[in-house]
Amino acid sequence: MSGGERKPAGGTASGGEQQASGNASYGKKPFKRSRSHFADRVTADGGDGWPVEAGRYRLVVSRACPWASRALVSRRLLGLEDALSLAVTDPIQDDRSWRFTLDPDGRDPVLGIRYLSEAYDARETGYPGGVSVPALVDVPSGKLVTNDYQQLTLDLATEWTALHRPGAPDLYPEPLRAEIDEVMEGIYHDVNNGVYRAGFASTQSDYESAYKDVFRRLEETSARLADRRYLVGDSITEADIRLFTTLVRFDAVYHGHFKCNRRKLTEDPVLWAYARDLYQTPGFGDTVDFDHIKRHYYQVHTGINPTAVVPLGPDLSGWLTPHHREELGGSPFGAGTAPGPVPEAEEVAAAGRP
């Protein structure tokens, strides 16, 4: 089969990954998130052979995927829109995974490919793993550079500084990195990945274990945020980005679809206010597409939602209501400034906004 038709393998998920046996396999086998297979880094010194260079790379994302959404937020906050072009996939995968059917003729206009898997194949012929987003692709060669969703945003913050906009915030400040890393590790295991372990659990005991982890960590995080505006320090850091991308999906998909239903986000006053604060901060909510999110989870995961019916709710209007978190002090961008307007071509359609 050609690159665009290859079916990825595995029963694991790395980033926004498609499983080999198709959408119906979700929830029918034990869930384990795989490590990123392609972990090259784009750095200032080009140590892995990929130097930071304006216009050279293309960021491929799905607005449905929380792992890819981290990169969307980081790119906006840092002002990298002109330096790092953006490709947005269709939220509905087929068994060949992420596809560019939102673009004219079903091809990405820059890379010229129909499926993200073609960039994977250009990098490694016969690669047996899953096709995941976010993915950074080298435009001249058409080859995948990295699908390491954990490292990608850290590098955008620390290695791409020469291309940051004036006033870009420091999302990974060196004096706070140890604390940021510790906070992110717990949130990753219990919340970011925990909702997936619950949603894709194939046994009652696996589900219950993941469910308990999710809400234990959310309760601890709520207590942490009760008297501080942000997770670490007095401004937004990488830790806030990683928590936000799960919280913003919680009531829309994780509460019902993934059975994380002890309580809704809107029923935790602290986390709900915190999430609204971030959503209303430029660079966060303007990257979120609730339409893509709901259609992806409910229509792709037919193993756990065989009818593929997409719920009409929840009511999204609350995301725009006052949060009063500014009363806790702190400044969202630290010594920096807010990003500029969203480029017109990247605006989220009305169907995906409150």
Tab-separated table of N, CA and C in Angstrom, residues 11-163:
chain	number	residue	atom	x	y	z
A	11	GLY	N	-1.898	-1.084	19.501
A	11	GLY	CA	-3.119	-0.818	20.243
A	11	GLY	C	-2.874	0.273	21.243
A	12	THR	N	-1.868	1.074	20.962
A	12	THR	CA	-1.471	2.131	21.875
A	12	THR	C	-1.783	3.472	21.270
A	13	ALA	N	-1.509	4.503	22.012
A	13	ALA	CA	-1.740	5.844	21.486
A	13	ALA	C	-0.649	6.774	21.944
A	14	SER	N	-0.092	7.509	21.029
A	14	SER	CA	0.934	8.499	21.330
A	14	SER	C	0.480	9.801	20.725
A	15	GLY	N	0.218	10.808	21.569
A	15	GLY	CA	-0.407	11.983	21.022
A	15	GLY	C	-1.777	11.614	20.492
A	16	GLY	N	-2.201	12.264	19.401
A	16	GLY	CA	-3.478	11.924	18.794
A	16	GLY	C	-3.254	10.842	17.773
A	17	GLU	N	-3.304	9.593	18.181
A	17	GLU	CA	-2.896	8.484	17.328
A	17	GLU	C	-4.080	7.615	16.951
A	18	GLN	N	-4.035	7.109	15.710
A	18	GLN	CA	-5.049	6.185	15.228
A	18	GLN	C	-4.606	4.746	15.484
A	19	GLN	N	-5.490	3.912	15.973
A	19	GLN	CA	-5.156	2.516	16.224
A	19	GLN	C	-5.266	1.697	14.946
A	20	ALA	N	-4.466	0.649	14.900
A	20	ALA	CA	-4.341	-0.125	13.675
A	20	ALA	C	-5.618	-0.810	13.269
A	21	SER	N	-6.318	-1.399	14.225
A	21	SER	CA	-7.479	-2.188	13.876
A	21	SER	C	-8.707	-1.327	13.662
A	22	GLY	N	-8.482	-0.015	13.585
A	22	GLY	CA	-9.572	0.864	13.222
A	22	GLY	C	-10.276	1.459	14.423
A	23	ASN	N	-11.241	2.331	14.113
A	23	ASN	CA	-11.928	3.069	15.155
A	23	ASN	C	-12.716	2.172	16.097
A	24	ALA	N	-13.180	1.037	15.594
A	24	ALA	CA	-13.994	0.151	16.422
A	24	ALA	C	-13.197	-0.549	17.513
A	25	SER	N	-11.850	-0.453	17.455
A	25	SER	CA	-11.025	-1.152	18.443
A	25	SER	C	-10.961	-0.421	19.776
A	26	TYR	N	-11.305	0.862	19.788
A	26	TYR	CA	-11.229	1.617	21.031
A	26	TYR	C	-12.131	0.990	22.092
A	27	GLY	N	-11.571	0.796	23.286
A	27	GLY	CA	-12.330	0.238	24.384
A	27	GLY	C	-12.405	-1.273	24.395
A	28	LYS	N	-11.766	-1.935	23.432
A	28	LYS	CA	-11.858	-3.392	23.341
A	28	LYS	C	-10.536	-4.098	23.645
A	29	LYS	N	-9.517	-3.310	24.002
A	29	LYS	CA	-8.228	-3.898	24.367
A	29	LYS	C	-7.587	-2.989	25.411
A	30	PRO	N	-6.674	-3.513	26.209
A	30	PRO	CA	-6.042	-2.672	27.226
A	30	PRO	C	-5.388	-1.454	26.592
A	31	PHE	N	-5.513	-0.325	27.274
A	31	PHE	CA	-4.982	0.930	26.745
A	31	PHE	C	-3.606	1.203	27.331
A	32	LYS	N	-2.678	1.530	26.457
A	32	LYS	CA	-1.343	1.940	26.886
A	32	LYS	C	-0.841	2.981	25.909
A	33	ARG	N	-0.385	4.119	26.421
A	33	ARG	CA	0.110	5.167	25.547
A	33	ARG	C	1.564	4.906	25.211
A	34	SER	N	1.857	4.872	23.930
A	34	SER	CA	3.229	4.577	23.494
A	34	SER	C	4.096	5.824	23.545
A	35	ARG	N	5.406	5.580	23.587
A	35	ARG	CA	6.349	6.679	23.512
A	35	ARG	C	6.451	7.152	22.070
A	36	SER	N	6.790	8.412	21.897
A	36	SER	CA	6.948	8.944	20.549
A	36	SER	C	8.125	8.261	19.871
A	37	HIS	N	7.878	7.737	18.679
A	37	HIS	CA	8.917	7.001	17.956
A	37	HIS	C	9.936	7.956	17.332
A	38	PHE	N	9.453	9.069	16.842
A	38	PHE	CA	10.322	10.045	16.188
A	38	PHE	C	10.556	11.205	17.155
A	39	ALA	N	11.706	11.204	17.785
A	39	ALA	CA	11.961	12.158	18.868
A	39	ALA	C	13.090	13.131	18.542
A	40	ASP	N	13.376	13.338	17.247
A	40	ASP	CA	14.344	14.362	16.875
A	40	ASP	C	13.851	15.717	17.373
A	41	ARG	N	14.784	16.611	17.593
A	41	ARG	CA	14.424	17.941	18.066
A	41	ARG	C	14.876	19.007	17.076
A	42	VAL	N	14.060	20.033	16.939
A	42	VAL	CA	14.447	21.228	16.189
A	42	VAL	C	15.013	22.200	17.206
A	43	THR	N	16.287	22.492	17.092
A	43	THR	CA	16.976	23.290	18.118
A	43	THR	C	17.746	24.450	17.499
A	44	ALA	N	18.105	25.378	18.352
A	44	ALA	CA	18.830	26.558	17.886
A	44	ALA	C	20.160	26.184	17.242
A	45	ASP	N	20.828	25.168	17.794
A	45	ASP	CA	22.131	24.771	17.236
A	45	ASP	C	22.017	23.646	16.208
A	46	GLY	N	20.826	23.156	15.958
A	46	GLY	CA	20.633	22.111	14.964
A	46	GLY	C	21.332	20.814	15.301
A	47	GLY	N	21.446	20.519	16.593
A	47	GLY	CA	22.201	19.352	17.031
A	47	GLY	C	21.691	18.030	16.483
A	48	ASP	N	20.385	17.911	16.233
A	48	ASP	CA	19.817	16.688	15.660
A	48	ASP	C	19.719	16.759	14.135
A	49	GLY	N	20.320	17.809	13.579
A	49	GLY	CA	20.246	17.976	12.130
A	49	GLY	C	19.080	18.815	11.666
A	50	TRP	N	18.332	19.348	12.636
A	50	TRP	CA	17.150	20.147	12.307
A	50	TRP	C	17.277	21.506	13.000
A	51	PRO	N	17.888	22.497	12.360
A	51	PRO	CA	18.036	23.808	12.993
A	51	PRO	C	16.743	24.626	12.939
A	52	VAL	N	16.525	25.449	13.933
A	52	VAL	CA	15.398	26.384	13.901
A	52	VAL	C	15.572	27.301	12.694
A	53	GLU	N	14.527	27.395	11.896
A	53	GLU	CA	14.598	28.194	10.672
A	53	GLU	C	13.186	28.612	10.284
A	54	ALA	N	12.969	29.900	10.138
A	54	ALA	CA	11.646	30.400	9.796
A	54	ALA	C	11.195	29.853	8.453
A	55	GLY	N	9.983	29.308	8.413
A	55	GLY	CA	9.384	28.836	7.176
A	55	GLY	C	9.772	27.434	6.764
A	56	ARG	N	10.688	26.817	7.483
A	56	ARG	CA	11.158	25.502	7.042
A	56	ARG	C	10.209	24.365	7.449
A	57	TYR	N	9.514	24.528	8.565
A	57	TYR	CA	8.740	23.417	9.129
A	57	TYR	C	7.252	23.734	9.100
A	58	ARG	N	6.460	22.684	9.094
A	58	ARG	CA	5.000	22.821	9.119
A	58	ARG	C	4.476	22.023	10.298
A	59	LEU	N	3.673	22.662	11.119
A	59	LEU	CA	3.071	22.023	12.282
A	59	LEU	C	1.724	21.448	11.879
A	60	VAL	N	1.591	20.133	11.981
A	60	VAL	CA	0.337	19.461	11.629
A	60	VAL	C	-0.396	19.121	12.919
A	61	VAL	N	-1.643	19.570	13.015
A	61	VAL	CA	-2.428	19.356	14.227
A	61	VAL	C	-3.836	18.917	13.873
A	62	SER	N	-4.506	18.385	14.879
A	62	SER	CA	-5.957	18.287	14.877
A	62	SER	C	-6.450	19.160	16.011
A	63	ARG	N	-7.421	20.007	15.741
A	63	ARG	CA	-7.979	20.837	16.816
A	63	ARG	C	-8.750	19.990	17.816
A	64	ALA	N	-9.040	18.749	17.460
A	64	ALA	CA	-9.740	17.857	18.379
A	64	ALA	C	-8.818	17.299	19.445
A	65	CYS	N	-7.535	17.202	19.143
A	65	CYS	CA	-6.583	16.465	19.983
A	65	CYS	C	-5.973	17.335	21.074
A	66	PRO	N	-6.062	16.926	22.332
A	66	PRO	CA	-5.492	17.750	23.416
A	66	PRO	C	-3.987	17.862	23.340
A	67	TRP	N	-3.310	16.814	22.846
A	67	TRP	CA	-1.850	16.844	22.759
A	67	TRP	C	-1.421	17.837	21.684
A	68	ALA	N	-2.119	17.853	20.564
A	68	ALA	CA	-1.821	18.822	19.516
A	68	ALA	C	-2.205	20.234	19.941
A	69	SER	N	-3.245	20.346	20.747
A	69	SER	CA	-3.702	21.662	21.172
A	69	SER	C	-2.668	22.381	22.038
A	70	ARG	N	-1.835	21.611	22.730
A	70	ARG	CA	-0.735	22.241	23.469
A	70	ARG	C	0.123	23.068	22.515
A	71	ALA	N	0.457	22.471	21.369
A	71	ALA	CA	1.311	23.156	20.409
A	71	ALA	C	0.603	24.359	19.799
A	72	LEU	N	-0.703	24.251	19.575
A	72	LEU	CA	-1.471	25.387	19.065
A	72	LEU	C	-1.408	26.570	20.019
A	73	VAL	N	-1.597	26.313	21.306
A	73	VAL	CA	-1.558	27.380	22.303
A	73	VAL	C	-0.158	27.983	22.380
A	74	SER	N	0.848	27.134	22.461
A	74	SER	CA	2.226	27.630	22.577
A	74	SER	C	2.602	28.495	21.376
A	75	ARG	N	2.265	28.014	20.196
A	75	ARG	CA	2.588	28.759	18.972
A	75	ARG	C	1.951	30.135	18.987
A	76	ARG	N	0.713	30.227	19.433
A	76	ARG	CA	0.024	31.523	19.508
A	76	ARG	C	0.661	32.425	20.556
A	77	LEU	N	0.887	31.902	21.755
A	77	LEU	CA	1.431	32.732	22.828
A	77	LEU	C	2.798	33.276	22.465
A	78	LEU	N	3.601	32.473	21.784
A	78	LEU	CA	4.974	32.854	21.445
A	78	LEU	C	5.059	33.654	20.152
A	79	GLY	N	3.954	33.754	19.433
A	79	GLY	CA	3.938	34.544	18.210
A	79	GLY	C	4.702	33.908	17.070
A	80	LEU	N	4.594	32.588	16.942
A	80	LEU	CA	5.343	31.869	15.917
A	80	LEU	C	4.536	31.616	14.638
A	81	GLU	N	3.401	32.276	14.488
A	81	GLU	CA	2.531	31.987	13.345
A	81	GLU	C	3.221	32.202	12.005
A	82	ASP	N	4.023	33.249	11.893
A	82	ASP	CA	4.689	33.521	10.615
A	82	ASP	C	5.895	32.612	10.392
A	83	ALA	N	6.505	32.142	11.473
A	83	ALA	CA	7.714	31.319	11.361
A	83	ALA	C	7.409	29.839	11.181
A	84	LEU	N	6.265	29.400	11.704
A	84	LEU	CA	5.910	27.986	11.706
A	84	LEU	C	4.495	27.846	11.162
A	85	SER	N	4.379	27.406	9.925
A	85	SER	CA	3.058	27.325	9.294
A	85	SER	C	2.236	26.203	9.910
A	86	LEU	N	0.928	26.275	9.676
A	86	LEU	CA	-0.008	25.385	10.354
A	86	LEU	C	-0.859	24.613	9.359
A	87	ALA	N	-0.973	23.308	9.574
A	87	ALA	CA	-1.881	22.448	8.825
A	87	ALA	C	-2.867	21.835	9.805
A	88	VAL	N	-4.150	21.942	9.516
A	88	VAL	CA	-5.199	21.417	10.391
A	88	VAL	C	-5.889	20.255	9.687
A	89	THR	N	-5.879	19.098	10.337
A	89	THR	CA	-6.482	17.913	9.738
A	89	THR	C	-7.982	17.866	10.000
A	90	ASP	N	-8.646	17.024	9.248
A	90	ASP	CA	-10.059	16.734	9.484
A	90	ASP	C	-10.180	16.064	10.846
A	91	PRO	N	-11.149	16.473	11.680
A	91	PRO	CA	-11.296	15.817	12.982
A	91	PRO	C	-11.755	14.371	12.881
A	92	ILE	N	-12.315	14.000	11.740
A	92	ILE	CA	-12.784	12.627	11.550
A	92	ILE	C	-11.706	11.839	10.813
A	93	GLN	N	-11.104	10.885	11.503
A	93	GLN	CA	-10.121	10.005	10.897
A	93	GLN	C	-10.819	8.849	10.185
A	94	ASP	N	-10.143	8.292	9.211
A	94	ASP	CA	-10.522	6.954	8.785
A	94	ASP	C	-9.402	6.024	9.248
A	95	ASP	N	-9.415	4.794	8.837
A	95	ASP	CA	-8.423	3.842	9.337
A	95	ASP	C	-7.017	4.111	8.812
A	96	ARG	N	-6.890	5.100	7.926
A	96	ARG	CA	-5.562	5.532	7.485
A	96	ARG	C	-5.099	6.740	8.292
A	97	SER	N	-5.902	7.096	9.281
A	97	SER	CA	-5.574	8.128	10.255
A	97	SER	C	-5.825	9.543	9.740
A	98	TRP	N	-5.016	10.496	10.201
A	98	TRP	CA	-5.279	11.913	9.985
A	98	TRP	C	-5.173	12.260	8.498
A	99	ARG	N	-6.162	12.991	8.013
A	99	ARG	CA	-6.259	13.280	6.592
A	99	ARG	C	-6.558	14.766	6.382
A	100	PHE	N	-6.226	15.253	5.189
A	100	PHE	CA	-6.321	16.681	4.901
A	100	PHE	C	-7.558	16.995	4.063
A	101	THR	N	-8.667	16.399	4.439
A	101	THR	CA	-9.893	16.560	3.662
A	101	THR	C	-10.580	17.910	3.892
A	102	LEU	N	-10.051	18.733	4.789
A	102	LEU	CA	-10.585	20.084	4.951
A	102	LEU	C	-10.016	21.030	3.891
A	103	ASP	N	-8.940	20.606	3.238
A	103	ASP	CA	-8.271	21.441	2.246
A	103	ASP	C	-8.800	21.164	0.842
A	104	PRO	N	-8.643	22.122	-0.070
A	104	PRO	CA	-9.081	21.893	-1.457
A	104	PRO	C	-8.429	20.641	-2.040
A	105	ASP	N	-9.243	19.853	-2.718
A	105	ASP	CA	-8.785	18.605	-3.344
A	105	ASP	C	-8.266	17.590	-2.339
A	106	GLY	N	-8.532	17.808	-1.039
A	106	GLY	CA	-8.127	16.846	-0.027
A	106	GLY	C	-6.628	16.724	0.145
A	107	ARG	N	-5.884	17.772	-0.203
A	107	ARG	CA	-4.429	17.762	-0.044
A	107	ARG	C	-3.983	18.965	0.762
A	108	ASP	N	-2.982	18.753	1.608
A	108	ASP	CA	-2.392	19.900	2.293
A	108	ASP	C	-1.742	20.792	1.236
A	109	PRO	N	-2.033	22.093	1.232
A	109	PRO	CA	-1.550	22.954	0.149
A	109	PRO	C	-0.043	23.186	0.158
A	110	VAL	N	0.608	22.940	1.281
A	110	VAL	CA	2.055	23.132	1.363
A	110	VAL	C	2.798	21.822	1.146
A	111	LEU	N	2.364	20.785	1.828
A	111	LEU	CA	3.055	19.488	1.734
A	111	LEU	C	2.601	18.664	0.538
A	112	GLY	N	1.411	18.949	0.022
A	112	GLY	CA	0.921	18.246	-1.154
A	112	GLY	C	0.500	16.815	-0.905
A	113	ILE	N	0.220	16.471	0.358
A	113	ILE	CA	-0.131	15.087	0.700
A	113	ILE	C	-1.577	15.004	1.166
A	114	ARG	N	-2.153	13.804	1.031
A	114	ARG	CA	-3.541	13.584	1.446
A	114	ARG	C	-3.638	13.098	2.888
A	115	TYR	N	-2.631	12.346	3.315
A	115	TYR	CA	-2.620	11.769	4.661
A	115	TYR	C	-1.309	12.123	5.358
A	116	LEU	N	-1.386	12.390	6.650
A	116	LEU	CA	-0.176	12.650	7.419
A	116	LEU	C	0.762	11.451	7.369
A	117	SER	N	0.224	10.267	7.217
A	117	SER	CA	1.062	9.067	7.161
A	117	SER	C	2.091	9.133	6.033
A	118	GLU	N	1.812	9.918	4.999
A	118	GLU	CA	2.769	10.049	3.901
A	118	GLU	C	4.060	10.721	4.366
A	119	ALA	N	3.970	11.660	5.297
A	119	ALA	CA	5.174	12.289	5.854
A	119	ALA	C	5.925	11.310	6.746
A	120	TYR	N	5.192	10.445	7.438
A	120	TYR	CA	5.831	9.394	8.230
A	120	TYR	C	6.584	8.432	7.313
A	121	ASP	N	5.948	8.033	6.222
A	121	ASP	CA	6.582	7.108	5.292
A	121	ASP	C	7.800	7.731	4.616
A	122	ALA	N	7.739	9.038	4.367
A	122	ALA	CA	8.894	9.708	3.764
A	122	ALA	C	10.090	9.677	4.709
A	123	ARG	N	9.801	9.663	5.990
A	123	ARG	CA	10.873	9.604	6.992
A	123	ARG	C	11.373	8.175	7.189
A	124	GLU	N	10.448	7.213	7.285
A	124	GLU	CA	10.833	5.828	7.549
A	124	GLU	C	9.880	4.898	6.811
A	125	THR	N	10.340	4.315	5.745
A	125	THR	CA	9.505	3.409	4.949
A	125	THR	C	9.104	2.194	5.782
A	126	GLY	N	7.810	1.910	5.769
A	126	GLY	CA	7.327	0.739	6.493
A	126	GLY	C	7.250	0.923	7.986
A	127	TYR	N	7.322	2.164	8.464
A	127	TYR	CA	7.187	2.425	9.897
A	127	TYR	C	5.920	1.747	10.442
A	128	PRO	N	6.047	0.916	11.476
A	128	PRO	CA	4.908	0.095	11.903
A	128	PRO	C	3.993	0.747	12.936
A	129	GLY	N	4.349	1.915	13.421
A	129	GLY	CA	3.597	2.492	14.529
A	129	GLY	C	2.431	3.351	14.083
A	130	GLY	N	1.809	4.010	15.048
A	130	GLY	CA	0.652	4.847	14.780
A	130	GLY	C	1.043	6.218	14.263
A	131	VAL	N	0.096	6.868	13.632
A	131	VAL	CA	0.289	8.202	13.068
A	131	VAL	C	-0.340	9.205	14.019
A	132	SER	N	0.485	10.052	14.621
A	132	SER	CA	-0.016	10.918	15.680
A	132	SER	C	0.215	12.388	15.373
A	133	VAL	N	-0.585	13.220	15.999
A	133	VAL	CA	-0.405	14.667	16.008
A	133	VAL	C	-0.191	15.084	17.471
A	134	PRO	N	0.553	16.163	17.693
A	134	PRO	CA	1.149	17.066	16.706
A	134	PRO	C	2.328	16.411	16.003
A	135	ALA	N	2.543	16.859	14.789
A	135	ALA	CA	3.682	16.385	14.013
A	135	ALA	C	4.359	17.584	13.368
A	136	LEU	N	5.663	17.615	13.444
A	136	LEU	CA	6.430	18.667	12.797
A	136	LEU	C	7.062	18.060	11.549
A	137	VAL	N	6.779	18.669	10.402
A	137	VAL	CA	7.234	18.129	9.122
A	137	VAL	C	8.189	19.123	8.460
A	138	ASP	N	9.285	18.599	7.917
A	138	ASP	CA	10.251	19.395	7.167
A	138	ASP	C	9.675	19.643	5.778
A	139	VAL	N	9.400	20.898	5.453
A	139	VAL	CA	8.726	21.205	4.189
A	139	VAL	C	9.572	20.837	2.967
A	140	PRO	N	10.871	21.171	2.914
A	140	PRO	CA	11.637	20.855	1.699
A	140	PRO	C	11.666	19.363	1.366
A	141	SER	N	11.811	18.515	2.362
A	141	SER	CA	11.914	17.079	2.103
A	141	SER	C	10.589	16.344	2.235
A	142	GLY	N	9.610	16.964	2.901
A	142	GLY	CA	8.340	16.294	3.154
A	142	GLY	C	8.413	15.244	4.232
A	143	LYS	N	9.522	15.197	4.973
A	143	LYS	CA	9.720	14.167	5.994
A	143	LYS	C	9.255	14.628	7.367
A	144	LEU	N	8.665	13.708	8.108
A	144	LEU	CA	8.371	13.960	9.507
A	144	LEU	C	9.675	14.206	10.260
A	145	VAL	N	9.680	15.229	11.103
A	145	VAL	CA	10.833	15.494	11.967
A	145	VAL	C	10.603	14.889	13.339
A	146	THR	N	9.453	15.199	13.947
A	146	THR	CA	9.173	14.713	15.292
A	146	THR	C	7.683	14.589	15.524
A	147	ASN	N	7.307	13.594	16.323
A	147	ASN	CA	5.946	13.512	16.855
A	147	ASN	C	6.000	13.458	18.381
A	148	ASP	N	7.093	13.981	18.939
A	148	ASP	CA	7.297	13.962	20.387
A	148	ASP	C	6.520	15.118	21.021
A	149	TYR	N	5.261	14.853	21.336
A	149	TYR	CA	4.370	15.897	21.839
A	149	TYR	C	4.795	16.433	23.197
A	150	GLN	N	5.540	15.644	23.970
A	150	GLN	CA	5.996	16.115	25.277
A	150	GLN	C	7.125	17.136	25.127
A	151	GLN	N	8.042	16.908	24.202
A	151	GLN	CA	9.202	17.784	24.046
A	151	GLN	C	8.934	18.968	23.129
A	152	LEU	N	8.021	18.805	22.189
A	152	LEU	CA	7.826	19.816	21.152
A	152	LEU	C	7.547	21.202	21.722
A	153	THR	N	6.615	21.286	22.648
A	153	THR	CA	6.260	22.609	23.158
A	153	THR	C	7.366	23.195	24.037
A	154	LEU	N	8.093	22.330	24.734
A	154	LEU	CA	9.229	22.833	25.513
A	154	LEU	C	10.271	23.452	24.588
A	155	ASP	N	10.491	22.818	23.428
A	155	ASP	CA	11.451	23.368	22.475
A	155	ASP	C	10.938	24.659	21.841
A	156	LEU	N	9.653	24.733	21.555
A	156	LEU	CA	9.110	25.993	21.034
A	156	LEU	C	9.382	27.132	22.007
A	157	ALA	N	9.304	26.840	23.291
A	157	ALA	CA	9.502	27.867	24.315
A	157	ALA	C	10.960	28.225	24.528
A	158	THR	N	11.868	27.255	24.354
A	158	THR	CA	13.257	27.478	24.760
A	158	THR	C	14.256	27.495	23.610
A	159	GLU	N	13.949	26.825	22.499
A	159	GLU	CA	14.891	26.751	21.380
A	159	GLU	C	14.541	27.700	20.234
A	160	TRP	N	13.289	28.106	20.161
A	160	TRP	CA	12.832	28.967	19.069
A	160	TRP	C	12.823	30.440	19.464
A	161	THR	N	13.549	30.803	20.494
A	161	THR	CA	13.455	32.160	21.049
A	161	THR	C	13.819	33.246	20.042
A	162	ALA	N	14.720	32.963	19.113
A	162	ALA	CA	15.114	33.969	18.128
A	162	ALA	C	13.957	34.364	17.227
A	163	LEU	N	12.938	33.510	17.144
A	163	LEU	CA	11.786	33.774	16.280
A	163	LEU	C	10.541	34.165	17.070
